[in-house]
Coordinates of C-alpha atoms and ligand atoms in Angstrom, one line a residue:
M809 CA 0.3 -0.4 -0.3
L810 CA 2.2 2.5 0.4
A811 CA 4.9 2.0 -2.5
E812 CA 1.3 3.4 -3.9
I813 CA 2.3 6.8 -2.6
A814 CA 6.0 6.9 -2.6
H815 CA 5.2 9.9 -5.7
I816 CA 3.2 11.2 -3.9
G817 CA 4.8 14.7 -2.3
A818 CA 8.6 13.7 -2.7
D819 CA 11.3 16.3 -1.7
P820 CA 13.7 17.1 -4.5
R821 CA 16.1 16.5 -1.4
G822 CA 15.1 12.9 -0.6
G823 CA 12.4 12.2 1.2
Y824 CA 9.3 14.1 1.3
L825 CA 7.7 16.7 1.2
R826 CA 3.8 16.8 2.4
P827 CA 2.7 19.9 4.1
G828 CA -1.0 19.4 6.0
Y829 CA -4.1 20.6 3.9
G830 CA -2.3 20.8 0.7
H831 CA -2.8 20.0 -2.4
E832 CA 0.0 16.2 -1.6
D833 CA -2.1 16.3 1.4
R834 CA -5.5 16.1 -0.9
E835 CA -4.4 12.8 -3.6
L836 CA -2.8 11.2 0.1
R837 CA -7.0 11.5 1.6
E838 CA -8.0 10.3 -1.5
W839 CA -5.7 7.2 -1.2
F840 CA -7.5 6.5 2.0
G841 CA -10.7 7.3 0.8
A842 CA -10.1 4.3 -2.0
H843 CA -8.9 2.6 0.2
A844 CA -11.5 2.6 3.4
E845 CA -14.2 1.8 0.5
A846 CA -12.5 -0.3 -1.3
R847 CA -13.1 -2.3 2.3
G848 CA -16.5 -0.7 2.6
L849 CA -16.2 1.5 5.4
E850 CA -18.5 5.1 5.8
V851 CA -15.7 7.7 4.7
H852 CA -16.2 11.1 5.9
R853 CA -14.3 14.0 6.7
D854 CA -14.9 16.3 9.5
V855 CA -15.3 19.8 10.3
N856 CA -12.1 19.5 12.0
G857 CA -10.2 18.0 8.3
I858 CA -10.2 15.2 10.1
V859 CA -11.0 12.0 8.5
W860 CA -12.7 8.6 9.5
A861 CA -13.5 5.7 8.1
W862 CA -16.4 3.5 9.9
W863 CA -16.8 0.0 9.9
R864 CA -20.5 -0.6 11.7
P865 CA -20.8 -4.3 11.2
R866 CA -24.4 -5.0 12.0
G867 CA -24.8 -5.8 16.1
S868 CA -21.6 -3.3 16.9
A869 CA -22.8 -1.2 19.4
G870 CA -20.8 1.1 22.1
P871 CA -18.4 3.4 22.1
A872 CA -15.8 2.6 19.0
V873 CA -12.6 1.9 18.6
V874 CA -10.3 3.9 16.8
T875 CA -7.0 3.3 15.2
G876 CA -5.3 5.7 12.0
S877 CA -2.3 8.2 12.6
H878 CA -1.6 11.2 9.8
L879 CA 0.1 11.6 6.0
D880 CA 1.2 14.6 5.7
S881 CA 5.5 14.8 7.1
V882 CA 7.9 16.9 7.9
P883 CA 9.9 18.6 5.1
G884 CA 12.7 15.5 4.2
G885 CA 10.1 13.2 6.5
G886 CA 10.8 9.6 5.7
G887 CA 7.7 7.5 4.2
Y888 CA 6.9 5.6 7.3
D889 CA 5.5 8.0 10.0
G890 CA 2.6 8.3 9.8
P891 CA 1.6 6.0 6.6
L892 CA 2.9 2.8 8.2
G893 CA -0.2 3.3 11.0
V894 CA -2.7 4.5 8.5
A895 CA -2.2 1.4 6.3
S896 CA -1.8 -1.1 9.1
A897 CA -5.5 0.7 10.2
L898 CA -6.8 -0.8 6.3
A899 CA -4.5 -3.9 6.8
A900 CA -5.9 -4.9 10.5
V901 CA -9.3 -4.4 8.7
D902 CA -8.6 -6.9 6.3
L903 CA -7.0 -9.2 8.7
L904 CA -9.9 -9.9 11.3
R905 CA -12.3 -9.8 7.9
E906 CA -9.7 -12.6 7.2
R907 CA -9.7 -14.5 10.1
G908 CA -13.7 -14.1 10.8
V909 CA -13.7 -11.9 13.1
T910 CA -17.1 -8.9 13.3
P911 CA -16.0 -6.5 15.3
S912 CA -18.6 -6.3 18.7
R913 CA -17.8 -2.5 18.7
P914 CA -17.7 -0.2 15.9
V915 CA -14.6 0.9 15.1
A916 CA -13.0 3.3 13.0
L917 CA -9.8 4.2 10.9
A918 CA -9.1 7.9 11.2
V919 CA -6.4 10.3 9.5
F920 CA -5.7 13.4 11.1
P921 CA -4.5 16.3 9.5
E922 CA -1.5 18.6 9.2
E923 CA 0.2 16.3 12.9
E924 CA 3.6 17.7 12.0
G925 CA 3.2 21.1 12.1
S926 CA 5.6 22.0 9.1
R927 CA 2.7 24.4 7.9
F928 CA 1.3 25.8 10.9
G929 CA 3.8 26.4 12.7
L930 CA 1.4 23.7 16.1
A931 CA 1.9 20.5 16.1
C932 CA -0.6 17.6 16.2
L933 CA -3.9 20.4 14.8
G934 CA -5.9 18.1 14.1
S935 CA -6.0 16.2 16.1
R936 CA -5.7 19.2 18.6
L937 CA -9.0 21.0 17.4
M938 CA -10.2 18.0 17.9
A939 CA -9.6 17.3 21.4
G940 CA -10.0 21.0 22.3
A941 CA -7.1 21.2 22.9
V942 CA -6.2 24.7 21.0
A943 CA -8.6 27.5 21.0
P944 CA -10.6 27.6 17.5
E945 CA -9.3 31.6 17.0
R946 CA -5.8 31.6 17.1
A947 CA -5.0 27.9 15.0
L948 CA -7.7 29.3 12.3
A949 CA -5.0 33.1 12.3
L950 CA -1.8 30.3 12.3
K951 CA 0.2 31.6 9.6
D952 CA 2.4 29.4 7.0
R953 CA 5.0 31.0 4.8
D954 CA 3.5 32.2 2.4
G955 CA 1.1 34.3 4.7
T956 CA -2.1 31.7 4.4
T957 CA -3.6 31.2 7.8
L958 CA -5.1 28.5 8.4
A959 CA -8.9 29.8 7.9
E960 CA -8.5 30.4 4.6
A961 CA -6.6 26.7 3.8
L962 CA -9.2 25.6 4.5
I963 CA -12.0 27.5 2.7
R964 CA -9.3 26.0 -0.1
D965 CA -10.1 23.4 1.6
G966 CA -13.2 23.1 1.3
L967 CA -14.2 23.2 4.3
D968 CA -15.9 25.7 7.1
P969 CA -13.4 28.3 9.4
R970 CA -16.9 28.9 11.8
H971 CA -17.0 25.5 12.1
V972 CA -14.0 23.7 13.6
G973 CA -13.2 22.2 16.9
M974 CA -13.9 21.0 19.8
D975 CA -15.9 17.5 18.7
R976 CA -17.5 16.7 22.5
E977 CA -19.8 14.6 20.0
S978 CA -17.2 12.5 18.3
L979 CA -15.3 11.7 21.2
D980 CA -18.3 10.8 23.2
G981 CA -18.4 7.9 20.7
I982 CA -14.6 6.9 21.0
G983 CA -14.5 4.3 23.4
C984 CA -10.1 4.3 22.6
F985 CA -7.6 4.9 20.0
V986 CA -4.6 3.1 19.1
E987 CA -2.1 4.4 16.8
L988 CA 0.3 2.6 15.1
H989 CA 3.9 4.5 14.2
V990 CA 7.7 3.7 13.1
E991 CA 9.7 4.0 15.9
Q992 CA 11.8 6.4 15.4
G993 CA 14.6 5.7 17.0
R994 CA 17.0 3.0 18.2
G995 CA 14.4 1.5 20.9
L996 CA 13.8 -1.7 19.8
I997 CA 17.6 -2.2 18.0
D998 CA 19.1 -1.8 21.3
L999 CA 15.4 -4.5 22.2
G1000 CA 15.7 -6.3 19.7
H1001 CA 12.3 -6.7 19.4
P1002 CA 10.2 -6.0 16.4
I1003 CA 7.3 -4.0 18.3
A1004 CA 6.4 -2.2 21.3
V1005 CA 3.7 -0.5 23.4
G1006 CA 3.9 2.4 22.9
S1007 CA 3.9 4.0 27.7
S1008 CA 4.5 7.3 27.4
I1009 CA 5.4 10.8 25.3
L1010 CA 7.9 13.7 26.0
G1011 CA 6.8 17.1 27.2
H1012 CA 7.5 19.0 24.0
G1013 CA 7.3 23.1 23.5
R1014 CA 8.1 25.6 20.4
W1015 CA 9.8 28.9 20.6
R1016 CA 10.5 31.8 18.1
I1017 CA 13.8 34.0 18.6
T1018 CA 13.3 36.4 16.2
V1019 CA 16.6 38.8 16.8
D1020 CA 17.3 42.4 15.2
G1021 CA 20.7 43.8 14.4
Q1022 CA 20.7 46.2 11.8
G1023 CA 20.3 45.3 7.8
N1024 CA 23.7 47.1 6.2
H1025 CA 25.7 47.1 3.6
A1026 CA 28.5 44.1 3.2
G1027 CA 31.5 45.7 1.6
T1028 CA 31.5 49.3 3.5
T1029 CA 30.6 48.1 7.0
L1030 CA 33.3 47.3 9.6
M1031 CA 33.2 44.4 11.2
A1032 CA 33.7 47.0 14.1
D1033 CA 30.8 48.8 13.6
R1034 CA 28.0 45.4 12.8
R1035 CA 24.9 44.7 15.1
D1036 CA 24.9 41.7 13.8
P1037 CA 21.6 39.7 14.1
M1038 CA 23.3 36.3 11.8
V1039 CA 26.3 36.1 14.4
A1040 CA 24.4 36.9 17.2
A1041 CA 21.9 33.7 16.3
A1042 CA 24.8 30.9 15.8
R1043 CA 26.3 31.9 18.6
M1044 CA 22.4 31.3 19.7
V1045 CA 22.5 28.1 18.5
V1046 CA 25.8 26.9 19.7
A1047 CA 24.4 27.8 22.9
I1048 CA 21.4 26.5 23.3
R1049 CA 23.3 23.3 22.4
E1050 CA 26.0 24.2 25.2
V1051 CA 23.2 24.6 28.1
A1052 CA 21.4 21.1 26.5
R1053 CA 24.3 18.9 26.8
D1054 CA 24.7 19.3 30.1
V1055 CA 21.0 18.8 31.5
P1056 CA 20.5 14.5 31.5
D1057 CA 17.5 13.7 28.3
A1058 CA 17.4 17.2 27.5
R1059 CA 17.0 17.7 23.9
A1060 CA 17.2 21.3 22.0
T1061 CA 16.9 21.3 19.0
V1062 CA 17.3 24.5 16.0
G1063 CA 16.7 22.4 13.1
R1064 CA 15.1 26.0 10.9
I1065 CA 16.3 29.5 11.1
E1066 CA 15.1 32.3 8.1
P1067 CA 17.3 35.6 8.2
V1068 CA 15.9 38.9 6.4
P1069 CA 16.7 40.0 3.8
G1070 CA 18.7 36.8 3.1
G1071 CA 21.4 38.5 0.7
T1072 CA 25.0 37.0 0.0
N1073 CA 25.9 40.8 0.4
V1074 CA 23.7 42.1 2.5
I1075 CA 24.0 42.3 6.7
A1076 CA 20.9 40.9 7.5
S1077 CA 19.1 43.4 9.7
R1078 CA 16.9 40.3 11.7
V1079 CA 17.0 36.4 11.9
S1080 CA 13.7 34.6 13.4
F1081 CA 14.9 30.9 14.4
W1082 CA 13.0 28.3 15.9
L1083 CA 14.2 26.4 19.4
D1084 CA 11.8 22.9 19.5
A1085 CA 13.2 21.5 23.6
R1086 CA 12.2 18.3 25.7
H1087 CA 12.6 17.1 28.3
P1088 CA 11.2 13.6 30.6
E1089 CA 9.9 16.6 33.5
D1090 CA 8.1 19.4 32.1
A1091 CA 9.4 21.1 34.3
V1092 CA 12.6 20.5 33.6
T1093 CA 11.6 21.5 30.2
A1094 CA 10.9 25.2 32.0
A1095 CA 14.4 24.9 33.6
L1096 CA 15.9 24.3 30.7
V1097 CA 14.4 27.3 28.6
T1098 CA 14.5 29.6 31.1
R1099 CA 18.5 29.2 31.0
I1100 CA 18.6 29.5 27.2
R1101 CA 16.2 32.7 27.3
D1102 CA 19.3 34.5 30.0
S1103 CA 21.9 33.3 27.2
V1104 CA 19.3 35.0 24.0
E1105 CA 19.5 37.7 25.5
R1106 CA 23.0 38.2 27.7
I1107 CA 24.6 37.3 23.1
A1108 CA 21.9 39.8 21.7
A1109 CA 23.0 42.4 24.5
E1110 CA 26.9 41.4 23.4
E1111 CA 26.5 42.2 19.5
G1112 CA 24.4 44.9 20.4
C1113 CA 21.4 43.2 18.8
R1114 CA 17.2 42.6 20.5
A1115 CA 16.1 39.2 21.1
D1116 CA 12.7 38.1 21.6
V1117 CA 11.6 34.6 22.7
R1118 CA 7.8 34.1 21.8
E1119 CA 6.7 30.0 22.5
E1120 CA 4.5 28.6 20.3
S1121 CA 3.0 25.4 21.5
L1122 CA 4.0 23.7 24.5
S1123 CA 3.0 20.1 25.6
P1124 CA 3.3 18.4 28.8
T1125 CA 4.1 14.7 28.9
V1126 CA 1.8 11.7 28.9
D1127 CA 1.7 9.0 30.2
F1128 CA -0.9 6.5 28.2
D1129 CA -4.1 4.7 29.3
R1130 CA -2.5 1.7 31.7
S1131 CA -5.2 -0.9 31.1
L1132 CA -4.7 -0.4 27.3
R1133 CA -1.0 -0.2 27.8
A1134 CA -1.6 -4.1 29.3
E1135 CA -4.3 -5.3 27.4
L1136 CA -2.0 -4.1 24.4
R1137 CA 0.7 -6.2 26.4
A1138 CA -1.5 -9.1 26.9
A1139 CA -2.0 -8.7 22.9
L1140 CA 1.1 -8.4 21.7
P1141 CA 3.1 -11.9 24.3
G1142 CA 6.6 -10.4 24.9
A1143 CA 6.2 -6.7 23.4
P1144 CA 8.5 -4.2 26.0
E1145 CA 7.2 -1.3 26.6
L1146 CA 8.5 2.0 24.9
G1147 CA 8.1 6.4 25.7
S1148 CA 8.4 8.2 22.7
G1149 CA 9.9 11.6 21.9
A1150 CA 8.5 12.1 18.8
G1151 CA 4.8 14.1 19.8
H1152 CA 2.1 12.4 17.6
D1153 CA -1.5 12.5 17.6
A1154 CA -2.1 10.1 19.9
G1155 CA -0.5 12.2 22.9
V1156 CA -3.3 14.4 22.1
M1157 CA -6.7 11.8 22.5
A1158 CA -5.0 10.4 25.5
G1159 CA -5.8 13.9 27.0
A1160 CA -9.0 13.4 25.5
I1161 CA -10.2 9.8 25.1
P1162 CA -7.9 6.2 27.1
T1163 CA -5.3 5.6 23.9
G1164 CA -2.4 3.5 23.3
M1165 CA 0.2 3.8 20.7
L1166 CA 2.0 0.7 19.4
F1167 CA 5.4 1.4 17.7
V1168 CA 7.5 -0.9 15.7
R1169 CA 11.1 -1.2 14.9
N1170 CA 13.0 1.2 12.4
P1171 CA 16.5 -0.4 12.0
T1172 CA 17.6 2.7 10.9
G1173 CA 16.9 4.1 14.2
V1174 CA 16.6 7.5 12.0
S1175 CA 13.4 9.4 11.6
H1176 CA 13.0 12.8 10.3
A1177 CA 14.8 12.0 7.1
P1178 CA 15.2 9.8 3.7
E1179 CA 17.0 7.3 5.5
E1180 CA 13.4 6.1 7.8
L1181 CA 12.9 3.0 7.2
V1182 CA 10.2 -0.4 8.1
E1183 CA 11.3 -4.3 6.8
D1184 CA 8.1 -6.0 5.9
A1185 CA 9.0 -8.6 8.3
D1186 CA 8.8 -6.3 11.7
A1187 CA 5.4 -5.4 10.0
E1188 CA 3.8 -8.5 9.6
L1189 CA 1.3 -9.2 12.8
D1190 CA 2.6 -13.0 12.9
A1191 CA 6.2 -11.5 13.3
M1192 CA 4.3 -8.9 16.1
S1193 CA 2.5 -11.7 18.1
G1194 CA 6.6 -13.1 18.8
Ligands
HGY1897 O1 7.4 16.5 16.4 C1 7.3 15.4 17.2 O2 8.0 14.5 16.9 C2 6.3 15.0 16.0 O3 7.1 13.8 14.5 N1 5.6 15.2 15.0
MN1898 MN1 5.0 11.2 13.4
MN1899 MN1 7.4 13.0 12.9
MN1900 MN1 24.3 48.0 -4.7

C-alpha cells in the first residue's frame, strides 16, 4: 500500500514534503478514501479536516475502537512516519475479516491532518482542534510561510473555518484510540524486538526566537561597526546546544533559521529561528528554556542586537492509559514497553479518551529523514505476536 503513495510529495532534496491541508495531502486523503471505500467502510471528513472511515458491523454497539495516524510529513521526512499507521489500520481490517472476526464495537480508522505542524507551526493541529487542545480562533489565525492563514487554507480545502473546534459528540462516541507508528529512535534495535507498546510521550515545546540588528552593506561596514543578528543567532544556537548538553535526557534543536532579507552581500537586519525543546519532566523543560532565554539575552546584548523569545506551543509529558497498555501487552506477548521522544496525535487524544500506541522497529533508528525504514517482516502481525 505504501508503494502506491511513494510518488506523492517527493522532496527533491530527498524524502517527502507533504504539508497539511495542501494538494499532496488531498492526494493522500484520496488514496486512503479509495482503500477505505474498497473495504466497504463509510468515509467522511469532519469539520476539522480529520478523515474517518467507519466499519459498523451489524449488531455492533457501544463506544468505537479507533486506530489510525497521519499522512503529512516534515520537510525531507521519511515514508513511514504517519503512513505506516494508516496502512496498518487498513491492513488490520483485512486481517480481522480474513480471520472471520466481526467486531462487537464500531471500528473507525482516522487520518489526522497537519500532525507535524510543518505548515502552520503547531504540531497535531487536527487532533488538537478535535480534542479542544487549541482555541479555534488562535488556530485559524496561524499562518504558513506564504502568509496563508489556516482559515484561508481550510476554505480552499472545502472546509468551513467557522465550524472548527472541539468535537464533543465524536469524542463521546469513541471508547479508545490506538495509534501504530514507526519507532523514530533506536529503542527496538537495542531491545532486539519488532514491536513495542507505547508507555509515554515526551513533553515538548516550540519557541520562536527573533533577533534584530542593523541591516547593512557587506562591503562598506567594518567589522567593529556591525550589529549582525546572524552572528548573534549563530552564537545562540551553539549556546542552546551547550545548555541542553549538560541537562541529562534533555533535547534542544534548532532546525529552521530564516535571515531577512537573506542577501549574500547584505548584513541581515533580522534573523528568526525556532527552538524545539523536550524533556521527560515538564519542570525541567521549563528550567531549560529559562536558561536558554538568559543566554539569548546575554548574547543579544553583547552583539548590540535585540532578541525576542516567544512560546509557540507547549505539550506536557503524556502517560498512556494503563489498562489499554495492559491489553496491548497481552495481545503482543513479549513486547516491551517504550516511551516516545516524538510527539503524536495519540499524545493529544490521550487528553480526551483512553489512548495507546504501538511502535514498529526502524532498523536505521533514523527518522524525520529519508533513511527512515520499516522491514515488512517486522510489520507483519505474526512477527508482532512474537
Ligand atoms: O515533532 C514530533 O515529535 C512529531 O514527529 N510531530
Ligand atoms: Mn508521526
Ligand atoms: Mn513526525
Ligand atoms: Mn549595491
